[in-house]
Structures are given as C-alpha cells and as structure tokens.
PDB file of C-alpha atoms in Angstrom:
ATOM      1  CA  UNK A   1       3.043 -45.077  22.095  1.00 49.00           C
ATOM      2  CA  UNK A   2       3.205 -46.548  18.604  1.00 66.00           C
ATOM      3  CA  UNK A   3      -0.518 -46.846  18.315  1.00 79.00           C
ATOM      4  CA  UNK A   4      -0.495 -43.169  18.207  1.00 84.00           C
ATOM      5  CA  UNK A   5      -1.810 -41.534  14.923  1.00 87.00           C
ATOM      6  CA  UNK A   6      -2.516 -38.488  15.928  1.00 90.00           C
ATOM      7  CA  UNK A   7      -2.579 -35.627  18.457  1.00 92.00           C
ATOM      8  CA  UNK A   8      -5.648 -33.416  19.130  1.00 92.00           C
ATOM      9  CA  UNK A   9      -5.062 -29.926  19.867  1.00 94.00           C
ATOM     10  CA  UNK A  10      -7.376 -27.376  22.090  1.00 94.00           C
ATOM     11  CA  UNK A  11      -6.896 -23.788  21.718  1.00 95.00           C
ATOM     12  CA  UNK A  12      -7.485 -21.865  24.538  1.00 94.00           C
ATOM     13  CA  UNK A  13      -5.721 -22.290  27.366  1.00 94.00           C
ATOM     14  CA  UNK A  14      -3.306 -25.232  25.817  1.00 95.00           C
ATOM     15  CA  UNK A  15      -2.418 -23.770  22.607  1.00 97.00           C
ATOM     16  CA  UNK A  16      -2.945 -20.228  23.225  1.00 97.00           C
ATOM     17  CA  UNK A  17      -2.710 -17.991  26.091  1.00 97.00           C
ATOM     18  CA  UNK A  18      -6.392 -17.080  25.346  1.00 95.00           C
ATOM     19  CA  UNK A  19      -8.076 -17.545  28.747  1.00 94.00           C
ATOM     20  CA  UNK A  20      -8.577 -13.891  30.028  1.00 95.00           C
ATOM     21  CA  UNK A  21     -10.278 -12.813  26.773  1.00 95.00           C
ATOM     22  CA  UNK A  22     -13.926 -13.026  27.539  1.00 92.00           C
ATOM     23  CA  UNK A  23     -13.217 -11.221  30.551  1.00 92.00           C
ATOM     24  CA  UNK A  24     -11.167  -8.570  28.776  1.00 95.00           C
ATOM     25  CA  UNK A  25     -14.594  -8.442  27.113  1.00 96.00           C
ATOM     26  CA  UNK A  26     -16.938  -8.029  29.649  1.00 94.00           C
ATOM     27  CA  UNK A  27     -14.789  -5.074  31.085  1.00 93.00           C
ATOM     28  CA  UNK A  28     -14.208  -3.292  27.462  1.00 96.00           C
ATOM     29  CA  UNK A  29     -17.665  -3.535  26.722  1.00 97.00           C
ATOM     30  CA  UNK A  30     -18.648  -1.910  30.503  1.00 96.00           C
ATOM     31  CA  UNK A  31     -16.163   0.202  30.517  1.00 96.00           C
ATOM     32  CA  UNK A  32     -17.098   1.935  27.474  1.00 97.00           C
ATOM     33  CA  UNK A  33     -20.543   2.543  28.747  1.00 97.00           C
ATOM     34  CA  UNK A  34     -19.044   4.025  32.233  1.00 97.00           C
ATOM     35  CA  UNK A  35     -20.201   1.189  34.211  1.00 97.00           C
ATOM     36  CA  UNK A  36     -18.268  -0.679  36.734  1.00 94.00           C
ATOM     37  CA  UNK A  37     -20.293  -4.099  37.017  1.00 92.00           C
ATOM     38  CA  UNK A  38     -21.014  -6.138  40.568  1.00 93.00           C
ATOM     39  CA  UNK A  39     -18.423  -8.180  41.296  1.00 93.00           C
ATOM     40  CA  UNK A  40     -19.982 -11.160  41.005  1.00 93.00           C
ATOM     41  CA  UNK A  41     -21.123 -10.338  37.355  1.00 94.00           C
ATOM     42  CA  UNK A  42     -18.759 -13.177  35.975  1.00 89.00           C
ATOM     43  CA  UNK A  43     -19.751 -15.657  38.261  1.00 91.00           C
ATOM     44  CA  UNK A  44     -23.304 -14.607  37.229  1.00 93.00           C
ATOM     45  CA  UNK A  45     -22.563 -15.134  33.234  1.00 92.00           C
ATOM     46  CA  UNK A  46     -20.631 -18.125  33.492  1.00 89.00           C
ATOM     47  CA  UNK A  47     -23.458 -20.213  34.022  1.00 90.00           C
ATOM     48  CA  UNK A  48     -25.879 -19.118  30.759  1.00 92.00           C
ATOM     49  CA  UNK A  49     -25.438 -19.026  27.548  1.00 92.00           C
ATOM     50  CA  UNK A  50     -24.627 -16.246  25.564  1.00 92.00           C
ATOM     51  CA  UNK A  51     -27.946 -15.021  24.674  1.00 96.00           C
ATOM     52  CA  UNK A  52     -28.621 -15.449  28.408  1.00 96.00           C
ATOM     53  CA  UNK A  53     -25.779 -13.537  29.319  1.00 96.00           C
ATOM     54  CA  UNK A  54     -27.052 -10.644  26.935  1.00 97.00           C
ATOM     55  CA  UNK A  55     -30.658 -10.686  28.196  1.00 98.00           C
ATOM     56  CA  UNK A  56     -29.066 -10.701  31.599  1.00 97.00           C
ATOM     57  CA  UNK A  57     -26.705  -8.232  31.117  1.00 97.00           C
ATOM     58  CA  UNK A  58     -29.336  -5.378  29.717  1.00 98.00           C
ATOM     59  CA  UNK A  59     -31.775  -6.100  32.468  1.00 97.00           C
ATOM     60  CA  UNK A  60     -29.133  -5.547  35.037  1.00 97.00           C
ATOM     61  CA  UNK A  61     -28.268  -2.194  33.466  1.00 97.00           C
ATOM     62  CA  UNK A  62     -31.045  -1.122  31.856  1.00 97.00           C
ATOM     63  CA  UNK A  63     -29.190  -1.298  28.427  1.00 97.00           C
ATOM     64  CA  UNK A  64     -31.102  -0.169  25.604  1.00 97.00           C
ATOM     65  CA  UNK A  65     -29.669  -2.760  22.915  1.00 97.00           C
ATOM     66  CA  UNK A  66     -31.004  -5.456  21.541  1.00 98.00           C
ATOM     67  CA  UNK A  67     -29.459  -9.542  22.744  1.00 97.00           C
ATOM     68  CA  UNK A  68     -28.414  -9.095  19.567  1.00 98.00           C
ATOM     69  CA  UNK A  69     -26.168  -6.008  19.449  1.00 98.00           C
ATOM     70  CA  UNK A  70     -24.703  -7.072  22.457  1.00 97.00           C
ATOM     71  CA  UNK A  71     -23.745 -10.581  21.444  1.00 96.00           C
ATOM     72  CA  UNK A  72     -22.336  -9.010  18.413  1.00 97.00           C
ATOM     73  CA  UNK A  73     -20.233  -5.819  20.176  1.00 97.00           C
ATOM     74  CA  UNK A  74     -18.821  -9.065  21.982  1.00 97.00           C
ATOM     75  CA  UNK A  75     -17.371 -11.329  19.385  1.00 95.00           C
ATOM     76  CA  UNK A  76     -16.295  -7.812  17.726  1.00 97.00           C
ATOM     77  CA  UNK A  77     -14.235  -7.433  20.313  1.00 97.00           C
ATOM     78  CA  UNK A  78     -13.243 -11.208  20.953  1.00 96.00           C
ATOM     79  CA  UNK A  79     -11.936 -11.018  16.949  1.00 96.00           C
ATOM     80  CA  UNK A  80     -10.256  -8.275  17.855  1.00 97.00           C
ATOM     81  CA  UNK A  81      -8.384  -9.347  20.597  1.00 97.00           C
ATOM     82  CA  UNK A  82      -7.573 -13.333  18.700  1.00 96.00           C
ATOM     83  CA  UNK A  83      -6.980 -11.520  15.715  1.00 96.00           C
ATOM     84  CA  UNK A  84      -4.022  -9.134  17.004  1.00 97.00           C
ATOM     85  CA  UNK A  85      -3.158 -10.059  20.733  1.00 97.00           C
ATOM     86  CA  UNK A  86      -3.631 -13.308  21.783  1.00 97.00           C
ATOM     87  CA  UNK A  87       0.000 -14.941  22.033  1.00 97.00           C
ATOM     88  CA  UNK A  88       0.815 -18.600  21.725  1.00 97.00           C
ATOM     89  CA  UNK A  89       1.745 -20.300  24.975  1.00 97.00           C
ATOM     90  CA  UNK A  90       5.502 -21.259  25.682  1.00 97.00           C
ATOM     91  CA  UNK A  91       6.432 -23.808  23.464  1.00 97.00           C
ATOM     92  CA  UNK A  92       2.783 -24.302  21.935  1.00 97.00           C
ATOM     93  CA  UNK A  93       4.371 -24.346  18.399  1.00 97.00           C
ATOM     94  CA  UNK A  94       7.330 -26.772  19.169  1.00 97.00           C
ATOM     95  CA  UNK A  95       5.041 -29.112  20.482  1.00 96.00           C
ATOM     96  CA  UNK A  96       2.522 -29.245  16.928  1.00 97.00           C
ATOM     97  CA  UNK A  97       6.069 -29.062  14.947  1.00 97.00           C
ATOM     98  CA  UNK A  98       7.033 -32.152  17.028  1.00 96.00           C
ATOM     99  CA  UNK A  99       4.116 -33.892  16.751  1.00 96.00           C
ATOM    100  CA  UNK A 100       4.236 -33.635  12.729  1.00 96.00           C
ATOM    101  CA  UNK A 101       7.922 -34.020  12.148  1.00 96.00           C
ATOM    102  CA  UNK A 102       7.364 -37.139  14.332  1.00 94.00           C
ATOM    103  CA  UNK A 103       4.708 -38.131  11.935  1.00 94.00           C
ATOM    104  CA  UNK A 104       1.422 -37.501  13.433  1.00 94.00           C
ATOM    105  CA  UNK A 105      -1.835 -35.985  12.144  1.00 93.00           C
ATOM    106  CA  UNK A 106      -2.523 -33.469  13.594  1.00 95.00           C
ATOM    107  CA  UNK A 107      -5.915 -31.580  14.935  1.00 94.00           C
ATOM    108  CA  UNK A 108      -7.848 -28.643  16.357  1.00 94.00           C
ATOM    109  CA  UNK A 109     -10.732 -29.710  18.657  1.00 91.00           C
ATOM    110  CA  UNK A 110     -12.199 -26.392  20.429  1.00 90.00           C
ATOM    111  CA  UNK A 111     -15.603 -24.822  21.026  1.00 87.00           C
ATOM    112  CA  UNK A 112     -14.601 -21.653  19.445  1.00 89.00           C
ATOM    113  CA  UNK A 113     -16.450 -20.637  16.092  1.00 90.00           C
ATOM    114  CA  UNK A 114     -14.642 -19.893  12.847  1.00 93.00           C
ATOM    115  CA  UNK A 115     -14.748 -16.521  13.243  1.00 93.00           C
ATOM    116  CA  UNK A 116     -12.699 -16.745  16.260  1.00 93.00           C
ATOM    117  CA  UNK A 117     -10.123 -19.749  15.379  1.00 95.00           C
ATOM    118  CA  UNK A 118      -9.537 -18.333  12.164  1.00 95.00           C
ATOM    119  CA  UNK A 119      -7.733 -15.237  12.773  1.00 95.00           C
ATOM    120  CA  UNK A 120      -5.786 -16.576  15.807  1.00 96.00           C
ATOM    121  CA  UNK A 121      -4.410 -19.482  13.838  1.00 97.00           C
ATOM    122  CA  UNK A 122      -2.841 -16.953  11.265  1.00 96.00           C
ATOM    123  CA  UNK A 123      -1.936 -14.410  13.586  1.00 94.00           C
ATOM    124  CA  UNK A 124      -0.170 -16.657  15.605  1.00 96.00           C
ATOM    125  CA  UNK A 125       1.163 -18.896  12.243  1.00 96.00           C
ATOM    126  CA  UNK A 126      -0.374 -21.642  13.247  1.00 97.00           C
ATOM    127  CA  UNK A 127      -2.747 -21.940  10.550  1.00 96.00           C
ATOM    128  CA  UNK A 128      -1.777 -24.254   7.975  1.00 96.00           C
ATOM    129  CA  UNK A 129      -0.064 -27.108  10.905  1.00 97.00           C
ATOM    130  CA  UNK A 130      -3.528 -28.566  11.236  1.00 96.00           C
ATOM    131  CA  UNK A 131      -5.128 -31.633   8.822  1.00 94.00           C
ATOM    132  CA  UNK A 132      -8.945 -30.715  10.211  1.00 92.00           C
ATOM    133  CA  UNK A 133     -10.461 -27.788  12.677  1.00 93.00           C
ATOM    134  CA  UNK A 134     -13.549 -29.248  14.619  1.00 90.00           C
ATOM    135  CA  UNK A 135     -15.089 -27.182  17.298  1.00 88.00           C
ATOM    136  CA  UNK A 136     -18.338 -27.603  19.457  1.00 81.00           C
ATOM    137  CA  UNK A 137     -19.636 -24.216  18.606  1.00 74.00           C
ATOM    138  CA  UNK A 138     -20.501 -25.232  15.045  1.00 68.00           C
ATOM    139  CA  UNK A 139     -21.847 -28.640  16.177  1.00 52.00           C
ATOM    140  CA  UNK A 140     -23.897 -26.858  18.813  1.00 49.00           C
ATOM    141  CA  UNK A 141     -25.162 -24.367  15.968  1.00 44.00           C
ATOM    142  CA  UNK A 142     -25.840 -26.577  13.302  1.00 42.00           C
ATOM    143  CA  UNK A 143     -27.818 -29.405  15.866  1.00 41.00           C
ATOM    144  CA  UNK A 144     -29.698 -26.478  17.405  1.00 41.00           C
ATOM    145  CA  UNK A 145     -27.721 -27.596  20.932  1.00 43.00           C
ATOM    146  CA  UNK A 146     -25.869 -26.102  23.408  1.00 45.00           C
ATOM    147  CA  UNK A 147     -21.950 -26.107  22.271  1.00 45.00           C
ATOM    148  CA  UNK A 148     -20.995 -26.974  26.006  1.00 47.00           C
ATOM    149  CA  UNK A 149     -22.930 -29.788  25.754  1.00 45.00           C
ATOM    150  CA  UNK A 150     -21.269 -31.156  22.479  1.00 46.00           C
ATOM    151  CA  UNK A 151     -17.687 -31.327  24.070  1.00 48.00           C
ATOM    152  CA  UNK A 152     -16.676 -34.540  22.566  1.00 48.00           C
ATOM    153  CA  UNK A 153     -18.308 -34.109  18.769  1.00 49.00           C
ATOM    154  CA  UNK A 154     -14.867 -32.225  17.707  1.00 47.00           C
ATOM    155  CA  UNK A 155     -13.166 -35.184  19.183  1.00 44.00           C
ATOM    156  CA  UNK A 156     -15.127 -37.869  17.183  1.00 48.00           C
ATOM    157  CA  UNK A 157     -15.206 -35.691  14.007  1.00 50.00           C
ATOM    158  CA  UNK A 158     -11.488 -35.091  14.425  1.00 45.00           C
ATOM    159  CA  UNK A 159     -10.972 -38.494  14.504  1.00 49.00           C
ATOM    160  CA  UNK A 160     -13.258 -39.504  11.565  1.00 54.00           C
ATOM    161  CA  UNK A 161     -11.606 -36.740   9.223  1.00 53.00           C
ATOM    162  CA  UNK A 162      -8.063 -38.521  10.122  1.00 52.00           C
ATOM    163  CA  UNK A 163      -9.497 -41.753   9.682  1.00 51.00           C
ATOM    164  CA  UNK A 164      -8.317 -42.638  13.004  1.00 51.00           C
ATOM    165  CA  UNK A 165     -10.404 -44.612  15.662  1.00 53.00           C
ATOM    166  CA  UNK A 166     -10.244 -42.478  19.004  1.00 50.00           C
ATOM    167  CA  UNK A 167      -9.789 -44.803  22.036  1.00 51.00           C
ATOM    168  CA  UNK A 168     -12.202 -43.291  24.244  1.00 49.00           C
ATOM    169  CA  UNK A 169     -13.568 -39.824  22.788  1.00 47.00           C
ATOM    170  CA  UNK A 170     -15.258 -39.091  26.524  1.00 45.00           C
ATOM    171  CA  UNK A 171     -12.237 -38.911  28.225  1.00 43.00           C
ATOM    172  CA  UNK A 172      -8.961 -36.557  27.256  1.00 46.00           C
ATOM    173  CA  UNK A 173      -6.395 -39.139  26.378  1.00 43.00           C
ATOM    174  CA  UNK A 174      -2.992 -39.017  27.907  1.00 39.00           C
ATOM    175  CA  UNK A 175      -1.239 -36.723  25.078  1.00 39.00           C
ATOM    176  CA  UNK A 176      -4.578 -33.923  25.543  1.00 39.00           C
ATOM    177  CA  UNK A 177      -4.185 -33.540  29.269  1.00 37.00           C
ATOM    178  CA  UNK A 178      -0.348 -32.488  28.948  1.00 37.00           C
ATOM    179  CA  UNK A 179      -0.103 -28.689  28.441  1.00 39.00           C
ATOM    180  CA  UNK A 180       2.327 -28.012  25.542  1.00 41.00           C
ATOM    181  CA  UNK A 181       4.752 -26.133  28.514  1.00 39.00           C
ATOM    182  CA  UNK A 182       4.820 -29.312  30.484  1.00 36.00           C
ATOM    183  CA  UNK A 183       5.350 -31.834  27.523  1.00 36.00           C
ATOM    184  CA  UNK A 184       8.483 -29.537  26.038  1.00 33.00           C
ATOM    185  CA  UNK A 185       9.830 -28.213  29.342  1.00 31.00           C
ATOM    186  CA  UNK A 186      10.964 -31.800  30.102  1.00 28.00           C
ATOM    187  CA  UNK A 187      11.628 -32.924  26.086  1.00 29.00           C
ATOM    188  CA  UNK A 188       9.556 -35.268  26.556  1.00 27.00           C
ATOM    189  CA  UNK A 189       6.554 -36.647  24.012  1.00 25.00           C
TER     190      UNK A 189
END
C-alpha cells in the first residue's frame, strides 16, 4: 500500500448515515399535504430526474405548484435534515483521522450539491478534514448533464486537485469499497 496518496471519501451511505433522507422527504412533503402516496411511488421516482420526479409527482396528485416549488420544498427539507440530523456512521471520523495522521490526502467525491455537503460536514465536524470537495451534481450542472451520469468526474477532479494520478477512476479502488465500520471494526487500513 505505499503507492497510496490518498483516500477518497463518499458521503452518503459511507461517511454518513444519510441514506433514508430523500425518503424522509418524499413522506414530509406528502404528509403535509394529507396524502398517503402509492406504494410504489419510490420505485416510480427513482428512475427520473428530479425535475421528472416533480412533473411526475404534481400530475399524480393534481398539485397546484410549480416543478419548481416542489424541487425547492425538497432540498428545504433535505438541508434541513443534513444540516441538524444526519449522524456520522460508526467510526466514519476515525477512519478520515487515520487516514491523515497516517499521511494521506484526503477527499470528498459525492453527487450531493454544496448546499447539501456543506452543512453536514460542519454539523457533523467533519468540515475542515478534507483537502478538496468534488461532487457530480455540480459537474452535471455546470456541463448541462445528468449528475448520475458524471459518477467518476469527482473522482478524476479529486485526483487532479491532489495532484495524484488515480489508478483506474471507473472502478472504486480497494480503500473506496470498504465502509468506514468494516475498515475500523477490524483495525485494519
């Protein structure tokens, strides 16, 4: 492992125990209108985007809003819920203190926007532990293209900003597939 220069970071689901938030969502934002969706209304949204998902969504209910209210009551409530109750999962801040007392560079590759990373990396005192923040949403915005579709420009851009040469940017490396839980739990790098 002494090639290593440095360790890239996602944030939901490795870092931060962030995966039930766009659900949490989707039932706040119902919920508060009185109506109790289909259950295969997730299923339905996972597969379009998120101006899709707010067309879809008022035609389905016969909402009155604009796409554009919508997608904004959403990440209202998504900065609400980084900003004070997303948690960190076990041993998700050992494992970036390891990596930079060990003398790595370390990185945040995710497809969330600033708006979103931002308050979750203070509220969780993260923010600060990380040389560069890439993420797919801002390559996807600023290319016109759809952020799921960028997936590996944080990778490459993490790389270039810590002037490290990624081995294969396509494919997670051996470090990025290892949940922080799983790396710690056995005190193992």
């Amino acid at each position: 492992m002494n090639d290593i220069k440095a360790v890239l970071f996602d944030l939901d689901g490795t870092l931060l125990d962030s995966m039930y938030v766009w659900q949490y969502v989707d039932e706040e934002f119902l919920r508060r209108r009185g109506i109790t969706p289909p259950d295969d209304y997730g299923r339905q949204c996972s597969h379009r985007s998120f101006y899709e998902t707010a067309l879809y969504t008022i035609d389905l209910f016969s909402l009155p809003e604009t796409p554009e209210q919508l997608m904004q009551e959403w990440t209202d409530l998504a900065i609400d819920e980084y900003r004070h109750n997303v948690k960190l999962k076990p041993f998700a801040r050992e494992t970036v203190e390891l990596a930079l007392k060990s003398g790595y560079k370390t990185a945040v590759c995710t497809s969330q926007t600033p708006e979103l990373y931002t308050p979750v990396l203070h509220h969780t005192g993260l923010w600060g532990m990380f040389e560069t923040i890439s993420s797919a949403a801002v390559f996807g915005a600023a290319e016109g293209l759809n952020p799921a579709k960028n997936a590996n420009r944080p990778k490459i851009s993490s790389g270039d900003s810590l002037s490290c040469k990624l081995s294969s940017p396509t494919a997670p490396s051996r470090l990025e597939r290892r949940r922080p839980s799983a790396v710690s739990s056995r005190g193992k790098w």
